[in-house]
Coordinates of C-alpha atoms in Angstrom, one line a residue:
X1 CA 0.0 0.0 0.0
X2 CA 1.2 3.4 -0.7
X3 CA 1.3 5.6 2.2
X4 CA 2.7 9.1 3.3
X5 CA 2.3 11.2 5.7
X6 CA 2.3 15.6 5.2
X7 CA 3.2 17.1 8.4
X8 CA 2.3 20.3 10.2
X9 CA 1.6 22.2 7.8
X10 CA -1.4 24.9 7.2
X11 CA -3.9 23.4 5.8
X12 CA -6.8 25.5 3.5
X13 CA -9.4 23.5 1.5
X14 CA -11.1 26.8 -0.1
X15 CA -14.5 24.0 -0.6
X16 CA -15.1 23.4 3.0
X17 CA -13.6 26.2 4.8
X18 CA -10.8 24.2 6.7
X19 CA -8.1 25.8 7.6
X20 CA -5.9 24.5 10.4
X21 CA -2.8 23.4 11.6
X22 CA -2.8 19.7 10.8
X23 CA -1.3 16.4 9.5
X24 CA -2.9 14.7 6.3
X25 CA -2.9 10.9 5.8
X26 CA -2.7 9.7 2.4
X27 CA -3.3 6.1 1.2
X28 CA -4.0 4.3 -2.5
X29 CA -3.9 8.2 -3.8
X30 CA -6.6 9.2 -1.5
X31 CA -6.6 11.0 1.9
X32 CA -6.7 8.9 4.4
X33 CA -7.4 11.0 7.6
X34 CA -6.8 14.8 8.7
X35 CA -5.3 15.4 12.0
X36 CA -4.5 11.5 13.8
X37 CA -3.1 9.2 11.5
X38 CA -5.3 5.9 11.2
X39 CA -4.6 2.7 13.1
X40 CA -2.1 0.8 11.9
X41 CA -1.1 3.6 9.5
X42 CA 3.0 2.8 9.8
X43 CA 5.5 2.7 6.9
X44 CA 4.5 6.0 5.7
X45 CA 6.8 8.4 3.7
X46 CA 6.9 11.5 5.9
X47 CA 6.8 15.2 4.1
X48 CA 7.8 18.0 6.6
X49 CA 5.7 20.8 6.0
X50 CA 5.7 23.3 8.8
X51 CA 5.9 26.4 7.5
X52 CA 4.1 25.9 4.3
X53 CA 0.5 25.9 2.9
X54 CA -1.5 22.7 2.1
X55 CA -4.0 23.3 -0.4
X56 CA -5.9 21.5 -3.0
X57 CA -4.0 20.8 -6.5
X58 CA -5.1 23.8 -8.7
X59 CA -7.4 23.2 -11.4
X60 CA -6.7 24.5 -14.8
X61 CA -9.6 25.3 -16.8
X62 CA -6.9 26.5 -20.1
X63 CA -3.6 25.7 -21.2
X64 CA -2.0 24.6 -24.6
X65 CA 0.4 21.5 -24.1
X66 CA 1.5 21.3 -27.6
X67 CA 0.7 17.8 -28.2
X68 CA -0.2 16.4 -30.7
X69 CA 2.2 18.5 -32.8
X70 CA 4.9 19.1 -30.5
X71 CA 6.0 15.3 -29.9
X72 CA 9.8 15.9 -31.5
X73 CA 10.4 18.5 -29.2
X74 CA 8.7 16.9 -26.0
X75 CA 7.0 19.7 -25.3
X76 CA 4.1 17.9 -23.4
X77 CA 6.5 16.5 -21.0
X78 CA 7.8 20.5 -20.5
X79 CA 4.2 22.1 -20.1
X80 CA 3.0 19.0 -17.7
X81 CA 6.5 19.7 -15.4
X82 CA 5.9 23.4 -15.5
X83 CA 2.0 22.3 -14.5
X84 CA 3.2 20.4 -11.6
X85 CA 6.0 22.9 -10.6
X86 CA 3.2 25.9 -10.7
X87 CA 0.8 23.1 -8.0
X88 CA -1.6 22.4 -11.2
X89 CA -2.7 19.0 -10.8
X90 CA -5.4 18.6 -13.4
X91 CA -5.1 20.8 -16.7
X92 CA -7.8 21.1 -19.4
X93 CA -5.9 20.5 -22.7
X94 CA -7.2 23.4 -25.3
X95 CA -8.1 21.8 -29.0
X96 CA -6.0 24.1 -31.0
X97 CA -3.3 21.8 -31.5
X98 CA -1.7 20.5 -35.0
X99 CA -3.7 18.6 -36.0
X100 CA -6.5 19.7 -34.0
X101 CA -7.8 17.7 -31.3
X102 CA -11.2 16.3 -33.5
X103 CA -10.6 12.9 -33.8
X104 CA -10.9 9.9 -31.0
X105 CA -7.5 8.5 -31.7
X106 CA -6.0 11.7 -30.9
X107 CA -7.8 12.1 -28.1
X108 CA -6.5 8.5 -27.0
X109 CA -3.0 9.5 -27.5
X110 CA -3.2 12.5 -26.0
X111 CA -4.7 10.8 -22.7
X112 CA -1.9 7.7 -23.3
X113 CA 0.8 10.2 -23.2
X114 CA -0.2 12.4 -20.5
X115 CA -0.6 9.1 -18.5
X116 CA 2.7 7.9 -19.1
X117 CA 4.3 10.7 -17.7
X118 CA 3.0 10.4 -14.4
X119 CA 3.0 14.5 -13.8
X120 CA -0.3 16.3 -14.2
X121 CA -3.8 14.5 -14.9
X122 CA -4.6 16.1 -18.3
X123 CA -8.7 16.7 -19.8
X124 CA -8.8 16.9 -23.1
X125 CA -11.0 19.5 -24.7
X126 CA -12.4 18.5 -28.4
X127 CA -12.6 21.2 -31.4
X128 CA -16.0 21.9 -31.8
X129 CA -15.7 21.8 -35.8
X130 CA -13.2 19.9 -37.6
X131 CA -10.1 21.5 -38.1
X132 CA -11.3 24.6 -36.3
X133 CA -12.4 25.9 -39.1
X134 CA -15.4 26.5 -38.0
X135 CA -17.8 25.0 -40.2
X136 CA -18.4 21.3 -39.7
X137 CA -19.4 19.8 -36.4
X138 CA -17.4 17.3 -34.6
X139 CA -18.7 14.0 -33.2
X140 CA -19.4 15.2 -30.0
X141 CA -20.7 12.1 -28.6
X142 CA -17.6 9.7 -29.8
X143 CA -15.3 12.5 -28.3
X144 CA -16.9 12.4 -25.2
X145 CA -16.7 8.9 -24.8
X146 CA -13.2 8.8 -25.6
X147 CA -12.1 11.1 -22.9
X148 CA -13.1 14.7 -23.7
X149 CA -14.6 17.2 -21.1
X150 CA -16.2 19.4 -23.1
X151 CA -15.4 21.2 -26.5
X152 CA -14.1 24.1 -27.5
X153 CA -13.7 26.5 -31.1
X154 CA -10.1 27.6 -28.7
X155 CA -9.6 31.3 -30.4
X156 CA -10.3 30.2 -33.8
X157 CA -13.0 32.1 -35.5
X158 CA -16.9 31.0 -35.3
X159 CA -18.3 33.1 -37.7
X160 CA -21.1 31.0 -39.1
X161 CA -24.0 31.5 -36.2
X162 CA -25.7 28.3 -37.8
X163 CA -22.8 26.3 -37.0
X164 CA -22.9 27.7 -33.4
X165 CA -26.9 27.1 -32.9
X166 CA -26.5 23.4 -34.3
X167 CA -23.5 22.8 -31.6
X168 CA -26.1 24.0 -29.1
X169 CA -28.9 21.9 -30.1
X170 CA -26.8 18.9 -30.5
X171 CA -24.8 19.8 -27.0
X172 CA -28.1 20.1 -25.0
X173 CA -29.7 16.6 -26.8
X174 CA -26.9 15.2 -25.5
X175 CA -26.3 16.8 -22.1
X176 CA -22.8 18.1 -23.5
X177 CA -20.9 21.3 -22.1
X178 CA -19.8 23.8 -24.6
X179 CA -17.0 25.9 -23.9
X180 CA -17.4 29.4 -26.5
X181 CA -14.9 32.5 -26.6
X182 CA -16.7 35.1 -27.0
X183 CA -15.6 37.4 -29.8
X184 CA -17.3 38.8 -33.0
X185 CA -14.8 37.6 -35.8
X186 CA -15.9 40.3 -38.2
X187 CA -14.9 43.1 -35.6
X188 CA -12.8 41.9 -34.5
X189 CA -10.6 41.0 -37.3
X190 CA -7.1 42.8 -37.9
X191 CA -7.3 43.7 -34.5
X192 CA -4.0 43.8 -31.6
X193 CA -5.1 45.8 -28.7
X194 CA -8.2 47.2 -26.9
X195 CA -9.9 49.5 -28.8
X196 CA -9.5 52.6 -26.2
X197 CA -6.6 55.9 -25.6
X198 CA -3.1 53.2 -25.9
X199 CA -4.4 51.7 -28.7
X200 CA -4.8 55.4 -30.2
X201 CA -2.1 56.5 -29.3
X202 CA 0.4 54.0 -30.6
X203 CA -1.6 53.9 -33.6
X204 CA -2.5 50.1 -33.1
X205 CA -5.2 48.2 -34.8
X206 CA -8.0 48.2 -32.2
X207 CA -10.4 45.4 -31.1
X208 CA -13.7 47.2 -29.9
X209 CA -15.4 45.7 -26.4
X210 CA -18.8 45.5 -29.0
X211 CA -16.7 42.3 -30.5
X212 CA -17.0 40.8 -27.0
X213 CA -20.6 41.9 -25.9
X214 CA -22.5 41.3 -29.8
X215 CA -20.8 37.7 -29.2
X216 CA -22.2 37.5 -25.9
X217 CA -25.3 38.7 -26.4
X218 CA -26.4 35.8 -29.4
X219 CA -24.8 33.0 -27.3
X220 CA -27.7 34.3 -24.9
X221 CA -30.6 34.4 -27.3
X222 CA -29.3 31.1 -28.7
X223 CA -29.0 29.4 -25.4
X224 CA -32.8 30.6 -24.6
X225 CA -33.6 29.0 -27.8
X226 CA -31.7 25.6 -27.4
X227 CA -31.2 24.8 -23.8
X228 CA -27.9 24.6 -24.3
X229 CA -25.3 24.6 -21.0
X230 CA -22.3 27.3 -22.0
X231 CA -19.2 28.3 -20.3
X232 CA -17.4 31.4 -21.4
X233 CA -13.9 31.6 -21.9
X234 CA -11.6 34.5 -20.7
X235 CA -14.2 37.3 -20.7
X236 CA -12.8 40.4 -20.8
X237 CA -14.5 43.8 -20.2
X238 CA -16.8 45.5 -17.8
X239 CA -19.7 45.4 -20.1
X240 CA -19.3 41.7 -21.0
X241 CA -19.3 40.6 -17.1
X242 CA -22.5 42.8 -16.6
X243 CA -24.1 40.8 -19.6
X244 CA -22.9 37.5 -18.1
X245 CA -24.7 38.7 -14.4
X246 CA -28.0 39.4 -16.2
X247 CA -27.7 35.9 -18.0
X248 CA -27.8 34.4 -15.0
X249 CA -30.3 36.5 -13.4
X250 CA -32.8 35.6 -16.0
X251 CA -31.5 31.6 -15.2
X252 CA -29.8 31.3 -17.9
X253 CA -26.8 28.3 -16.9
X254 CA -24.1 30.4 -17.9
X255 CA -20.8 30.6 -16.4
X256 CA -17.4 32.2 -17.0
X257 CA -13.7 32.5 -16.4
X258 CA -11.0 35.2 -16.6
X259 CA -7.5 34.7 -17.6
X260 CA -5.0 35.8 -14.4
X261 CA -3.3 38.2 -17.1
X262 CA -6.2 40.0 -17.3
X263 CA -6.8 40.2 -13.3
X264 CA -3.8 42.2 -13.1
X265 CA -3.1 43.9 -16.2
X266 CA -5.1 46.9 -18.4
X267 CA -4.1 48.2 -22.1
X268 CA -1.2 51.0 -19.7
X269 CA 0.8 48.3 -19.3
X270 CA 1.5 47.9 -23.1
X271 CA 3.7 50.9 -22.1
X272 CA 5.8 51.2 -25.4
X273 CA 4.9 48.3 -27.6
X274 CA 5.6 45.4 -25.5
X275 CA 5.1 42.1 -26.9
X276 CA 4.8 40.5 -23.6
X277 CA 1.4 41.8 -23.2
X278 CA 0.1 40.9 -26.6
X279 CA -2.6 38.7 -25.2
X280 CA -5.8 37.5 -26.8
X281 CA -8.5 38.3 -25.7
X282 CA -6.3 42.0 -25.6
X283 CA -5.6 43.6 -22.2
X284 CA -8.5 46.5 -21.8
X285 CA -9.2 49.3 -19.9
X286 CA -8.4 50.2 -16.3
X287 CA -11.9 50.1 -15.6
X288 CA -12.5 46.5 -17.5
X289 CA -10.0 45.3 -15.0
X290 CA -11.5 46.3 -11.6
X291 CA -14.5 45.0 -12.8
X292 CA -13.5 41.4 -13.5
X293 CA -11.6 41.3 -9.9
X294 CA -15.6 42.6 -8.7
X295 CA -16.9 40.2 -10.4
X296 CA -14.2 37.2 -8.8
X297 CA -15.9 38.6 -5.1
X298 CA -19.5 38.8 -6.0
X299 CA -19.2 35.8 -8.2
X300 CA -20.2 36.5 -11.1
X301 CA -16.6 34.9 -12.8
X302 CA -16.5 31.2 -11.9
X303 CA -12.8 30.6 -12.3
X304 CA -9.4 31.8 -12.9
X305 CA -7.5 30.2 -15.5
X306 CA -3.6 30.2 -16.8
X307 CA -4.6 30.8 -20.7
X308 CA -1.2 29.0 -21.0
X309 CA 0.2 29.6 -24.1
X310 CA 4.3 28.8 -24.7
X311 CA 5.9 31.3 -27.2
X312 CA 8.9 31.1 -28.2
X313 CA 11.5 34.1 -29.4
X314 CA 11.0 33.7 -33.1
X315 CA 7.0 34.3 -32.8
X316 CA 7.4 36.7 -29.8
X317 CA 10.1 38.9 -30.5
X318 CA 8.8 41.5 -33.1
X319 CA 7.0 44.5 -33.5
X320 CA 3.8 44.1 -31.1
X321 CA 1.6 44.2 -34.2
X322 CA 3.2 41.3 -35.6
X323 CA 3.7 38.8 -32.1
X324 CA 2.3 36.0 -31.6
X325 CA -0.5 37.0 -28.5
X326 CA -0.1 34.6 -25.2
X327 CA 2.1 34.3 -22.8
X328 CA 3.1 31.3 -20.3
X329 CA 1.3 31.0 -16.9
X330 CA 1.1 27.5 -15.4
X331 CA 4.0 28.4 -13.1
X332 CA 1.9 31.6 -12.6
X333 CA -1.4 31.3 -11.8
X334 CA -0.8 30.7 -7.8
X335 CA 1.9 33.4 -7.2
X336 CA -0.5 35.7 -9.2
X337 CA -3.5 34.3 -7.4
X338 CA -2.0 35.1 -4.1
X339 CA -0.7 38.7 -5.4
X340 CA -4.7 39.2 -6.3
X341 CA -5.8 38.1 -2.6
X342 CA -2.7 40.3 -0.8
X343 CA -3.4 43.9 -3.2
X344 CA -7.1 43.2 -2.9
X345 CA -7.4 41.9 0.8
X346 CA -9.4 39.3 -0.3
X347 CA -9.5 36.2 2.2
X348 CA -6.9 33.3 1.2
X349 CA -9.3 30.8 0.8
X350 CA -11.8 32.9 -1.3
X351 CA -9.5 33.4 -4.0
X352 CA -7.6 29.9 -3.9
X353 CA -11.3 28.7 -4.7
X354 CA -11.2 30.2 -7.6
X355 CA -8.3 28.0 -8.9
X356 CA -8.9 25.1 -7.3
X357 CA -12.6 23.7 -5.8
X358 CA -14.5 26.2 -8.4
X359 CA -13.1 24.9 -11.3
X360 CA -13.2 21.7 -10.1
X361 CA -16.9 21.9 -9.4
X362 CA -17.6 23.3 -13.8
X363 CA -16.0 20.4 -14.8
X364 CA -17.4 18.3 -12.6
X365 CA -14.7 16.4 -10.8
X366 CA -14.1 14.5 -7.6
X367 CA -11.0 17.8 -7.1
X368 CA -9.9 20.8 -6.1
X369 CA -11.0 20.1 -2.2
X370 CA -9.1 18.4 1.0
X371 CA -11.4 15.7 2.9
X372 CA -11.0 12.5 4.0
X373 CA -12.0 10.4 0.9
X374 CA -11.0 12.8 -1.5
X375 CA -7.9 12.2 -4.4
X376 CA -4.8 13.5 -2.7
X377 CA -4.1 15.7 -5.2
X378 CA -2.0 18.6 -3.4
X379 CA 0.4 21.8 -3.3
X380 CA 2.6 22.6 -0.7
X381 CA 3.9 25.6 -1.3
X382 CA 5.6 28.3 0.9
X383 CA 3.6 31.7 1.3
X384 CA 6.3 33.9 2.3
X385 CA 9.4 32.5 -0.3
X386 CA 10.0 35.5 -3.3
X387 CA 11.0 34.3 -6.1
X388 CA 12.2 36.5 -9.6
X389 CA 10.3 35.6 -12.9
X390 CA 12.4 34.3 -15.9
X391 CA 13.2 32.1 -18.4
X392 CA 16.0 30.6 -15.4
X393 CA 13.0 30.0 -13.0
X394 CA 10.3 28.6 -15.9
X395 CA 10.2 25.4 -17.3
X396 CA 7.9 25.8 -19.9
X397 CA 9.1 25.9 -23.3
X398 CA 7.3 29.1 -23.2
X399 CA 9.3 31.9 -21.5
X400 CA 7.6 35.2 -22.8
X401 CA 5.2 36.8 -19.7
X402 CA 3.9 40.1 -18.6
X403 CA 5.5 39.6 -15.6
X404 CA 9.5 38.9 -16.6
X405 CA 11.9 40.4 -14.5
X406 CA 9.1 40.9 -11.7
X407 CA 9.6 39.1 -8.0
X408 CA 6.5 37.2 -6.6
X409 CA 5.9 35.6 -3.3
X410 CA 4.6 32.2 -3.1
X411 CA 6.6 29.5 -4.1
X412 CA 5.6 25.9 -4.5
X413 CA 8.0 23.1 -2.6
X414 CA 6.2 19.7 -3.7
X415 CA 3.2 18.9 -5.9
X416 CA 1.2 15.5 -5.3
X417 CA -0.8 13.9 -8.0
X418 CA -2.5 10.9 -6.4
X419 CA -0.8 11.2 -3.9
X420 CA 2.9 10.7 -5.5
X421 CA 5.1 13.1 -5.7
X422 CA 5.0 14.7 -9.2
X423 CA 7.0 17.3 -8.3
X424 CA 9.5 18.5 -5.4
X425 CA 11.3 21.8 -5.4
X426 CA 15.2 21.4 -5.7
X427 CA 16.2 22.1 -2.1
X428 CA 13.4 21.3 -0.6
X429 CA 13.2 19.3 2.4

């Protein structure tokens, strides 16, 4: 039997509202008891952690592996050890691969490798059309069956609204979430930044918040026509979260999540043409940004995601026009998590929930929470450790971020997955 022991360490399950000073007991990948370890619990592999933070594995509702596509260069084995080195335990796998993610057998591989690695758990999401390209369906049903969560058009273009209300109809026949980005392709085509004074200013091709809200605004009307069950990828502005709030007020099952770029950043920090915050959907205004850290309190946003997206030089390093948008943030999303809960003041549990049991809970998985029972899927990290963002302290292939060069506090010291060690700090005890 495989059996370890984490001790004295502070632990936070954002789902139930632990949070104590305690031992956890782990056993055949599950936990086995907090606080006294069970009788006859002997043998066990003992994990010091006093002085660190216990908390649910975070659960990733966006990040591009690279796989299939990237199997010369191993690049699934890079993202899933930045995953676990950032306390990600469970990552949803974005479609927009090459080839696409719109056949079973890639699916299957995609699941086979992921296994076989033994790091992060890994979801696959489907394309919602072949190829992406926006026009023919994909056998939901079959990609469902053969591992997929739920399916997604990623950020390629959906322009055909006929396409969109079949994928509806068939979705809600067959009880099948839909994941949508919302964005007008027509407006916003050409387009690099937020459509407000920067953009203006530098003389950038803008992307108006109308290309968010007209998208927004026929999901509704289709979803009152179909039934359908959508999530909301990476909203964006103010008038797009107010939308998504009336949705639901009407009882509409709509739900969302924000990209942690975006909980942070606004179109000023472009500053003079950086690349690093070309970002799809585009950073936007001051006053889009307060509104989607409002809307993480009152909970109207679901979930925080990474939006991880490796880059490398040759795509990134150009004029901002011409960059590739995305940036890397599996390693990110809990330093930038906690940064969110320290500027804000909001309580440590209430925003780990929002990476961890929340996510969990859209996707529907036994996750994301600490209880006797549950899968031992956990980061231990240390609250107080600083640490300087760069491509020495990233292991994703991807080492283009907003946030290069800047210090955060909160680092993670071991990841479990199961309840094995998928990852362990260098250094740490």
């Amino acid at each position: 039997m495989n059996r370890s022991s984490i001790l004295n360490g502070r632990v936070i399950d954002p789902a139930s509202g632990l949070d104590t000073v305690a031992d956890l007991h782990l056993a055949d990948g599950r936990i086995a008891a907090i606080g006294a370890a069970p009788d006859g619990f002997e043998g066990a592999t003992r994990i010091e952690a006093a002085g660190l933070t216990v908390i649910p594995g975070l659960v990733d509702l966006a990040a591009r592996l690279g796989e299939p596509g990237g199997e010369h260069k191993q690049k699934l084995a890079r993202e899933l050890r930045a995953a676990v080195a950032g306390g990600v335990t469970t990552v949803c796998a974005m479609p927009d691969t090459h080839p696409a993610l719109d056949e079973t057998g890639l699916v299957q591989m995609l699941r086979q490798r992921a296994e076989a690695l033994g790091l992060a758990r890994v979801l696959p999401l489907g394309a919602l059309t072949r190829g992406l390209e926006g026009q023919e369906l994909t056998e939901f049903a079959k990609l469902r069956d053969a591992g997929c969560v739920g399916f997604s058009q990623a950020d390629a273009p959906l322009s055909d609204t006929r396409v969109l209300y079949r994928a509806m109809q068939y979705a809600a026949t067959h009880g099948i979430a839909l994941r949508v980005r919302p964005q007008d392709a027509r407006l916003a085509a050409g387009g690099v930044a937020h459509d407000g004074q920067v953009a203006s200013r530098l003389g950038l091709p803008a992307i108006p918040t109308a290309a968010e809200t007209v998208a927004i605004s026929t999901i509704v009307i289709l979803m009152k026509d179909t039934g359908a069950r959508i999530h909301l990828e990476r909203v964006s502005s103010r008038e797009g979260l107010e939308m998504v709030a009336a949705a639901r007020a009407y009882g509409l099952p709509l739900s969302c999540d924000v990209a942690i770029n975006h909980v942070h950043l606004a179109d000023v920090d472009i500053g003079y043409f950086d690349s690093n915050m070309r970002l799809s959907p585009p950073l936007r205004g001051v006053s889009d940004r307060d509104a989607i850290q409002h809307a993480l309190l009152d909970g109207t946003v679901d979930a925080i995601c990474s939006d991880h997206t490796p880059v490398g030089n040759d795509d990134k390093l150009l004029p901002f026009g011409e960059a590739k948008p995305g940036a890397s943030g599996l390693e990110l999303l809990l330093p930038l998590t906690l940064a969110w809960a320290e500027q804000r003041r909001v309580p440590l549990a209430q925003a780990l929930a929002r990476v961890t049991s929340a996510p969990a809970a859209l996707l529907g998985l036994d996750a994301g929470r600490i209880g006797v029972g549950a899968p031992a899927d956990l980061c231990l990290f240390d609250p107080h450790a600083e640490w300087r963002v760069g491509p020495e302290t990233l292991l994703s292939s991807g080492k283009h971020t907003p946030f290069a060069g800047l210090s955060l506090r909160g680092r993670v010291r071991h990841t479990l997955v199961g309840g094995r060690l998928a990852h362990t700090e260098p250094g740490a005890a």
